[in-house]
CSV table of C-alpha atoms in Angstrom, one decimal:
chain,number,residue,atom,x,y,z
A,1,MET,CA,-41.7,13.8,7.4
A,2,LEU,CA,-39.7,13.4,4.1
A,3,ILE,CA,-36.1,12.2,4.3
A,4,GLY,CA,-33.8,12.2,1.3
A,5,ALA,CA,-31.6,9.2,0.6
A,6,VAL,CA,-28.6,8.6,-1.6
A,7,GLU,CA,-27.2,5.2,-2.3
A,8,ALA,CA,-23.9,6.2,-3.8
A,9,GLY,CA,-22.5,3.2,-5.6
A,10,GLY,CA,-19.4,2.8,-7.7
A,11,THR,CA,-21.6,1.7,-10.7
A,12,LYS,CA,-24.8,3.7,-10.2
A,13,PHE,CA,-26.3,6.3,-7.8
A,14,VAL,CA,-29.8,5.8,-6.5
A,15,CYS,CA,-31.6,8.8,-5.0
A,16,GLY,CA,-34.9,8.6,-3.3
A,17,ILE,CA,-37.4,10.0,-0.9
A,18,GLY,CA,-38.7,8.1,2.2
A,19,ASN,CA,-40.5,8.6,5.4
A,20,GLU,CA,-39.9,7.8,9.1
A,21,LYS,CA,-41.2,4.3,8.5
A,22,GLY,CA,-38.4,3.5,6.0
A,23,GLU,CA,-40.9,3.4,3.1
A,24,VAL,CA,-39.4,4.4,-0.2
A,25,LEU,CA,-41.9,6.8,-1.8
A,26,GLU,CA,-40.0,7.6,-5.0
A,27,ARG,CA,-36.6,6.9,-6.5
A,28,ILE,CA,-34.3,7.6,-9.5
A,29,SER,CA,-31.0,6.1,-10.6
A,30,PHE,CA,-28.3,7.1,-13.0
A,31,PRO,CA,-24.8,5.8,-13.8
A,32,THR,CA,-21.8,6.9,-11.6
A,33,GLU,CA,-19.7,9.1,-13.9
A,34,GLN,CA,-17.3,11.8,-13.0
A,35,PRO,CA,-18.1,13.3,-9.6
A,36,GLU,CA,-19.0,16.8,-10.8
A,37,LYS,CA,-21.6,15.4,-13.3
A,38,THR,CA,-22.9,12.8,-10.9
A,39,LEU,CA,-23.4,15.2,-8.0
A,40,ALA,CA,-25.0,17.7,-10.3
A,41,GLN,CA,-27.7,15.1,-10.9
A,42,VAL,CA,-28.1,14.5,-7.2
A,43,ILE,CA,-28.5,18.2,-6.6
A,44,ASP,CA,-31.0,18.6,-9.4
A,45,TYR,CA,-33.1,15.7,-8.0
A,46,PHE,CA,-33.3,17.1,-4.4
A,47,ARG,CA,-33.5,20.8,-5.3
A,48,ASP,CA,-37.3,21.0,-5.0
A,49,LYS,CA,-38.0,18.0,-2.7
A,50,GLN,CA,-38.3,19.9,0.6
A,51,VAL,CA,-36.6,17.1,2.6
A,52,GLU,CA,-35.9,17.4,6.3
A,53,ALA,CA,-32.6,15.6,6.1
A,54,ILE,CA,-30.5,13.6,3.7
A,55,GLY,CA,-28.7,10.3,4.4
A,56,ILE,CA,-25.9,9.1,2.2
A,57,GLY,CA,-24.5,5.6,2.1
A,58,SER,CA,-21.5,5.7,-0.1
A,59,PHE,CA,-19.1,3.3,-1.8
A,60,GLY,CA,-15.7,3.6,-0.2
A,61,PRO,CA,-13.3,3.8,1.4
A,62,ILE,CA,-14.7,7.1,2.8
A,63,ASN,CA,-13.6,9.5,5.6
A,64,ILE,CA,-16.0,9.3,8.5
A,65,ASP,CA,-13.9,11.2,11.1
A,66,ARG,CA,-15.9,14.3,11.8
A,67,THR,CA,-12.9,16.1,13.2
A,68,HIS,CA,-10.8,15.5,10.0
A,69,PRO,CA,-10.6,18.2,7.3
A,70,GLN,CA,-11.5,15.5,4.7
A,71,TYR,CA,-14.6,14.3,6.5
A,72,GLY,CA,-17.3,13.5,4.0
A,73,SER,CA,-14.8,12.5,1.2
A,74,VAL,CA,-14.3,9.3,-0.7
A,75,THR,CA,-10.6,8.4,-0.1
A,76,THR,CA,-8.5,5.7,-1.7
A,77,THR,CA,-10.9,4.4,-4.3
A,78,PRO,CA,-9.4,3.3,-7.6
A,79,LYS,CA,-12.5,4.7,-9.4
A,80,PRO,CA,-11.1,7.4,-11.7
A,81,GLY,CA,-11.8,11.0,-10.5
A,82,TRP,CA,-13.3,10.0,-7.2
A,83,ALA,CA,-10.2,9.6,-5.0
A,84,ASN,CA,-10.3,12.3,-2.2
A,85,TYR,CA,-13.4,13.9,-3.7
A,86,PRO,CA,-15.4,15.9,-1.1
A,87,VAL,CA,-18.9,14.5,-1.7
A,88,LEU,CA,-20.5,15.7,1.5
A,89,PRO,CA,-19.0,19.2,1.6
A,90,GLU,CA,-20.2,19.8,-2.0
A,91,LEU,CA,-23.7,18.8,-1.1
A,92,LYS,CA,-23.7,20.9,2.0
A,93,LYS,CA,-23.0,24.0,-0.1
A,94,VAL,CA,-26.4,23.6,-1.6
A,95,PHE,CA,-28.7,22.0,1.0
A,96,ASN,CA,-29.0,23.4,4.6
A,97,VAL,CA,-30.3,20.3,6.2
A,98,PRO,CA,-28.8,17.6,8.5
A,99,PHE,CA,-26.8,15.0,6.7
A,100,GLY,CA,-26.1,11.4,7.6
A,101,TRP,CA,-22.9,10.0,6.1
A,102,ASP,CA,-21.6,6.4,6.2
A,103,THR,CA,-20.6,3.5,4.0
A,104,ASP,CA,-23.2,2.0,1.8
A,105,VAL,CA,-22.9,-1.3,3.7
A,106,ASN,CA,-23.1,0.3,7.2
A,107,ALA,CA,-26.2,2.1,5.9
A,108,ALA,CA,-27.7,-1.2,4.7
A,109,ALA,CA,-26.9,-2.8,8.1
A,110,LEU,CA,-28.7,0.1,9.9
A,111,GLY,CA,-31.7,-0.2,7.5
A,112,GLU,CA,-32.0,-4.0,8.1
A,113,ALA,CA,-31.7,-3.5,11.9
A,114,THR,CA,-34.3,-0.7,11.8
A,115,TRP,CA,-36.9,-2.2,9.4
A,116,GLY,CA,-35.6,-5.4,7.9
A,117,ALA,CA,-34.3,-8.9,8.7
A,118,ALA,CA,-32.6,-7.8,11.9
A,119,LYS,CA,-35.4,-5.6,13.1
A,120,GLY,CA,-35.4,-5.3,16.9
A,121,MET,CA,-31.9,-6.7,17.3
A,122,ASP,CA,-29.0,-4.6,18.5
A,123,SER,CA,-26.4,-6.3,16.3
A,124,CYS,CA,-26.1,-7.6,12.7
A,125,LEU,CA,-23.7,-7.8,9.8
A,126,TYR,CA,-24.6,-6.9,6.3
A,127,TYR,CA,-22.4,-8.2,3.5
A,128,THR,CA,-22.7,-7.2,-0.1
A,129,PHE,CA,-21.3,-9.3,-2.9
A,130,GLY,CA,-21.4,-7.5,-6.2
A,131,THR,CA,-18.9,-5.4,-8.1
A,132,GLY,CA,-16.9,-5.5,-4.9
A,133,VAL,CA,-17.4,-6.9,-1.4
A,134,GLY,CA,-18.4,-4.7,1.5
A,135,VAL,CA,-19.3,-5.4,5.1
A,136,GLY,CA,-21.4,-3.2,7.3
A,137,VAL,CA,-21.3,-3.8,11.1
A,138,PHE,CA,-24.1,-2.8,13.4
A,139,ALA,CA,-23.3,-3.5,17.1
A,140,GLU,CA,-24.8,-2.4,20.4
A,141,GLY,CA,-27.2,-0.2,18.5
A,142,ASN,CA,-24.7,1.7,16.4
A,143,MET,CA,-22.7,1.4,13.2
A,144,VAL,CA,-19.2,0.4,14.0
A,145,HIS,CA,-16.5,3.0,13.3
A,146,GLY,CA,-12.9,3.1,14.6
A,147,LEU,CA,-9.6,3.9,12.9
A,148,VAL,CA,-11.7,4.2,9.8
A,149,HIS,CA,-14.7,1.9,9.1
A,150,PRO,CA,-15.0,-1.9,8.6
A,151,GLU,CA,-13.3,-3.2,5.4
A,152,GLY,CA,-14.3,-6.8,5.7
A,153,GLY,CA,-14.3,-7.3,2.0
A,154,HIS,CA,-10.5,-7.4,2.1
A,155,VAL,CA,-9.9,-10.0,4.8
A,156,LEU,CA,-7.5,-12.7,3.8
A,157,THR,CA,-8.8,-16.1,2.8
A,158,ARG,CA,-7.4,-19.6,2.5
A,159,ARG,CA,-7.4,-20.7,-1.1
A,160,HIS,CA,-9.8,-23.4,-2.3
A,161,PRO,CA,-7.8,-26.5,-3.2
A,162,ALA,CA,-9.1,-26.5,-6.8
A,163,ASP,CA,-8.8,-22.8,-7.4
A,164,THR,CA,-5.9,-21.6,-9.6
A,165,TYR,CA,-7.3,-18.1,-10.1
A,166,GLU,CA,-4.8,-15.4,-8.9
A,167,GLY,CA,-7.3,-13.0,-7.6
A,168,LYS,CA,-8.9,-9.7,-8.8
A,169,CYS,CA,-8.2,-7.2,-6.0
A,170,PRO,CA,-5.7,-4.5,-7.1
A,171,TYR,CA,-4.4,-4.1,-3.6
A,172,HIS,CA,-4.4,-7.7,-2.2
A,173,GLY,CA,-4.9,-10.1,-5.0
A,174,ASP,CA,-6.6,-13.0,-3.4
A,175,CYS,CA,-8.5,-11.4,-0.5
A,176,LEU,CA,-12.2,-12.1,-0.1
A,177,GLU,CA,-13.1,-9.4,-2.7
A,178,GLY,CA,-10.4,-10.6,-5.0
A,179,MET,CA,-11.8,-14.2,-4.9
A,180,ALA,CA,-15.5,-13.8,-4.4
A,181,ALA,CA,-16.8,-10.5,-6.0
A,182,GLY,CA,-18.7,-10.6,-9.2
A,183,PRO,CA,-15.7,-9.6,-11.4
A,184,ALA,CA,-13.6,-12.4,-9.9
A,185,ILE,CA,-16.3,-14.9,-10.8
A,186,GLU,CA,-16.4,-13.6,-14.3
A,187,ALA,CA,-12.6,-13.5,-14.7
A,188,ARG,CA,-12.2,-17.1,-13.3
A,189,TRP,CA,-14.9,-18.7,-15.4
A,190,LYS,CA,-14.9,-16.4,-18.4
A,191,VAL,CA,-18.6,-15.8,-18.2
A,192,LYS,CA,-20.8,-13.7,-15.9
A,193,GLY,CA,-22.0,-15.5,-12.8
A,194,SER,CA,-25.6,-15.0,-13.8
A,195,GLU,CA,-25.0,-17.1,-16.9
A,196,LEU,CA,-23.6,-20.1,-14.9
A,197,PRO,CA,-25.8,-23.1,-14.1
A,198,VAL,CA,-27.0,-23.5,-10.5
A,199,ASP,CA,-25.0,-26.7,-10.1
A,200,HIS,CA,-21.7,-25.2,-11.5
A,201,GLN,CA,-18.5,-25.7,-9.5
A,202,ALA,CA,-18.4,-21.9,-9.2
A,203,TRP,CA,-21.0,-21.9,-6.4
A,204,GLU,CA,-19.4,-24.4,-4.2
A,205,MET,CA,-16.1,-22.4,-4.5
A,206,GLN,CA,-18.0,-19.2,-3.8
A,207,ALA,CA,-19.5,-20.7,-0.7
A,208,PHE,CA,-16.1,-21.9,0.4
A,209,TYR,CA,-14.7,-18.3,0.5
A,210,ILE,CA,-17.8,-16.7,1.9
A,211,GLY,CA,-18.1,-19.4,4.6
A,212,GLN,CA,-14.6,-18.7,5.8
A,213,ALA,CA,-15.3,-15.0,6.1
A,214,LEU,CA,-18.6,-15.5,8.0
A,215,ALA,CA,-17.1,-18.0,10.4
A,216,SER,CA,-14.3,-15.6,11.2
A,217,ALA,CA,-16.9,-12.7,11.7
A,218,ILE,CA,-19.0,-14.9,14.0
A,219,LEU,CA,-15.9,-15.7,16.1
A,220,LEU,CA,-14.8,-12.1,16.2
A,221,LEU,CA,-18.0,-10.1,16.4
A,222,SER,CA,-20.7,-12.6,17.5
A,223,PRO,CA,-23.5,-10.9,15.5
A,224,LYS,CA,-27.1,-11.8,16.1
A,225,LYS,CA,-27.9,-11.9,12.4
A,226,ILE,CA,-25.9,-12.1,9.2
A,227,ILE,CA,-27.5,-10.7,6.0
A,228,LEU,CA,-26.0,-11.4,2.6
A,229,GLY,CA,-27.0,-9.0,-0.3
A,230,GLY,CA,-25.7,-7.8,-3.6
A,231,GLY,CA,-26.0,-9.1,-7.1
A,232,VAL,CA,-24.0,-12.3,-6.6
A,233,MET,CA,-26.4,-13.3,-3.8
A,234,HIS,CA,-29.3,-13.3,-6.2
A,235,GLN,CA,-28.0,-16.9,-6.7
A,236,MET,CA,-30.2,-18.3,-4.0
A,237,GLN,CA,-28.6,-21.8,-4.3
A,238,LEU,CA,-25.6,-20.2,-2.5
A,239,PHE,CA,-27.4,-19.8,0.9
A,240,PRO,CA,-27.5,-23.5,1.9
A,241,LEU,CA,-24.0,-24.0,0.6
A,242,ILE,CA,-22.7,-21.1,2.7
A,243,ARG,CA,-24.6,-22.2,5.8
A,244,GLU,CA,-23.0,-25.7,5.5
A,245,GLN,CA,-19.5,-24.2,5.1
A,246,VAL,CA,-20.0,-22.0,8.2
A,247,ARG,CA,-21.1,-24.9,10.3
A,248,ASN,CA,-18.1,-27.0,9.0
A,249,ASN,CA,-15.7,-24.2,9.8
A,250,LEU,CA,-17.0,-23.6,13.3
A,251,LYS,CA,-17.1,-27.3,14.2
A,252,GLY,CA,-19.5,-26.8,17.0
A,253,TYR,CA,-17.2,-24.5,18.9
A,254,VAL,CA,-19.7,-21.6,19.1
A,255,VAL,CA,-22.7,-23.0,21.0
A,256,SER,CA,-26.0,-21.3,19.9
A,257,SER,CA,-29.3,-22.5,18.6
A,258,ALA,CA,-28.8,-20.0,15.8
A,259,LEU,CA,-26.0,-22.1,14.4
A,260,GLU,CA,-27.7,-25.5,14.7
A,261,ALA,CA,-29.0,-27.3,11.7
A,262,GLY,CA,-32.5,-25.8,11.9
A,263,GLY,CA,-31.6,-22.4,13.3
A,264,ILE,CA,-29.0,-21.3,10.8
A,265,ASP,CA,-31.6,-21.0,8.0
A,266,ASP,CA,-32.9,-18.0,10.0
A,267,TYR,CA,-29.4,-16.7,10.9
A,268,ILE,CA,-27.7,-16.3,7.6
A,269,VAL,CA,-30.4,-14.7,5.4
A,270,PRO,CA,-31.1,-12.5,2.4
A,271,PRO,CA,-32.0,-8.8,3.0
A,272,GLY,CA,-35.4,-8.4,4.5
A,273,LEU,CA,-35.6,-5.1,2.6
A,274,GLY,CA,-34.6,-6.8,-0.7
A,275,ASP,CA,-33.0,-4.5,-3.2
A,276,ASN,CA,-34.2,-1.5,-1.1
A,277,ALA,CA,-31.7,-2.3,1.7
A,278,GLY,CA,-29.2,0.4,0.7
A,279,LEU,CA,-31.8,3.1,0.0
A,280,SER,CA,-33.8,2.4,3.1
A,281,GLY,CA,-30.5,2.3,5.1
A,282,SER,CA,-29.7,5.8,3.7
A,283,ILE,CA,-33.2,6.9,4.9
A,284,ALA,CA,-32.3,5.6,8.3
A,285,LEU,CA,-29.0,7.5,8.3
A,286,GLY,CA,-30.9,10.7,7.4
A,287,LEU,CA,-33.5,10.1,10.1
A,288,ARG,CA,-30.7,9.7,12.7
A,289,ALA,CA,-29.0,12.9,11.5
A,290,TYR,CA,-32.4,14.7,11.8
A,291,LYS,CA,-32.9,13.5,15.4
A,292,GLU,CA,-29.3,14.3,16.4
A,293,ALA,CA,-29.7,17.9,15.0
A,294,ALA,CA,-33.0,18.2,16.9
A,295,GLN,CA,-31.4,17.2,20.2
A,296,ALA,CA,-28.3,19.4,19.7
């Protein structure tokens, strides 16, 4: 069985073909430009692929309410040209297959729960720290939806005592994304994070903000695994700093071996699927859509 997958990012689109094991058989990527041009490239890629379903994990916010007339659209993104653009309806005009549609981070959480670091578990969180900050929530075997979808990148944070940076988020200023996304690191230190030394103050400050968010998520959602992905998290020196911050923030209140000094190394982890987490997650979305259609 061949499943199509689209990792629709704000910077680039990745399209690929996978199978029911979550294996990525081929892939292609191209920059995210105006929606008409970008979707034309998606359509050209899949036109002759004979896929059984297509899963799309998209940058957001997106409309995931199947009863809403704007279901399948990107909503209030500041990305020029994409606000309220009907991504899913446009693709459905061309391809008569089942579609899975969710946020890119919910897709990644599903992929990690299906084949990756949280395989066999019924709950996990997937955070991405890159151009923005997104959070996917997988709980009791399903992606979490509600009023809309989780927007944990915009939770409010306490300011680091040494941080004078005003924050990058155009909506909230100094929310988690405003303080800890890649552009915030670059704006604060006047250089890309990848160019900073591993012992730079930036990483202790980064861990301070991420550790707050994770401690709050543990208290609120009690996930069985927390997975941290995205370009910023390629800085592997962050992981022990974040784990330490989480333990300091919780102060022993949540009693679990997963949060003890030895266990937390296996609780807050990089993606088991590596940089394929988003694309494999979209395969998982497509596979779910195929199974739902078969049972209908």
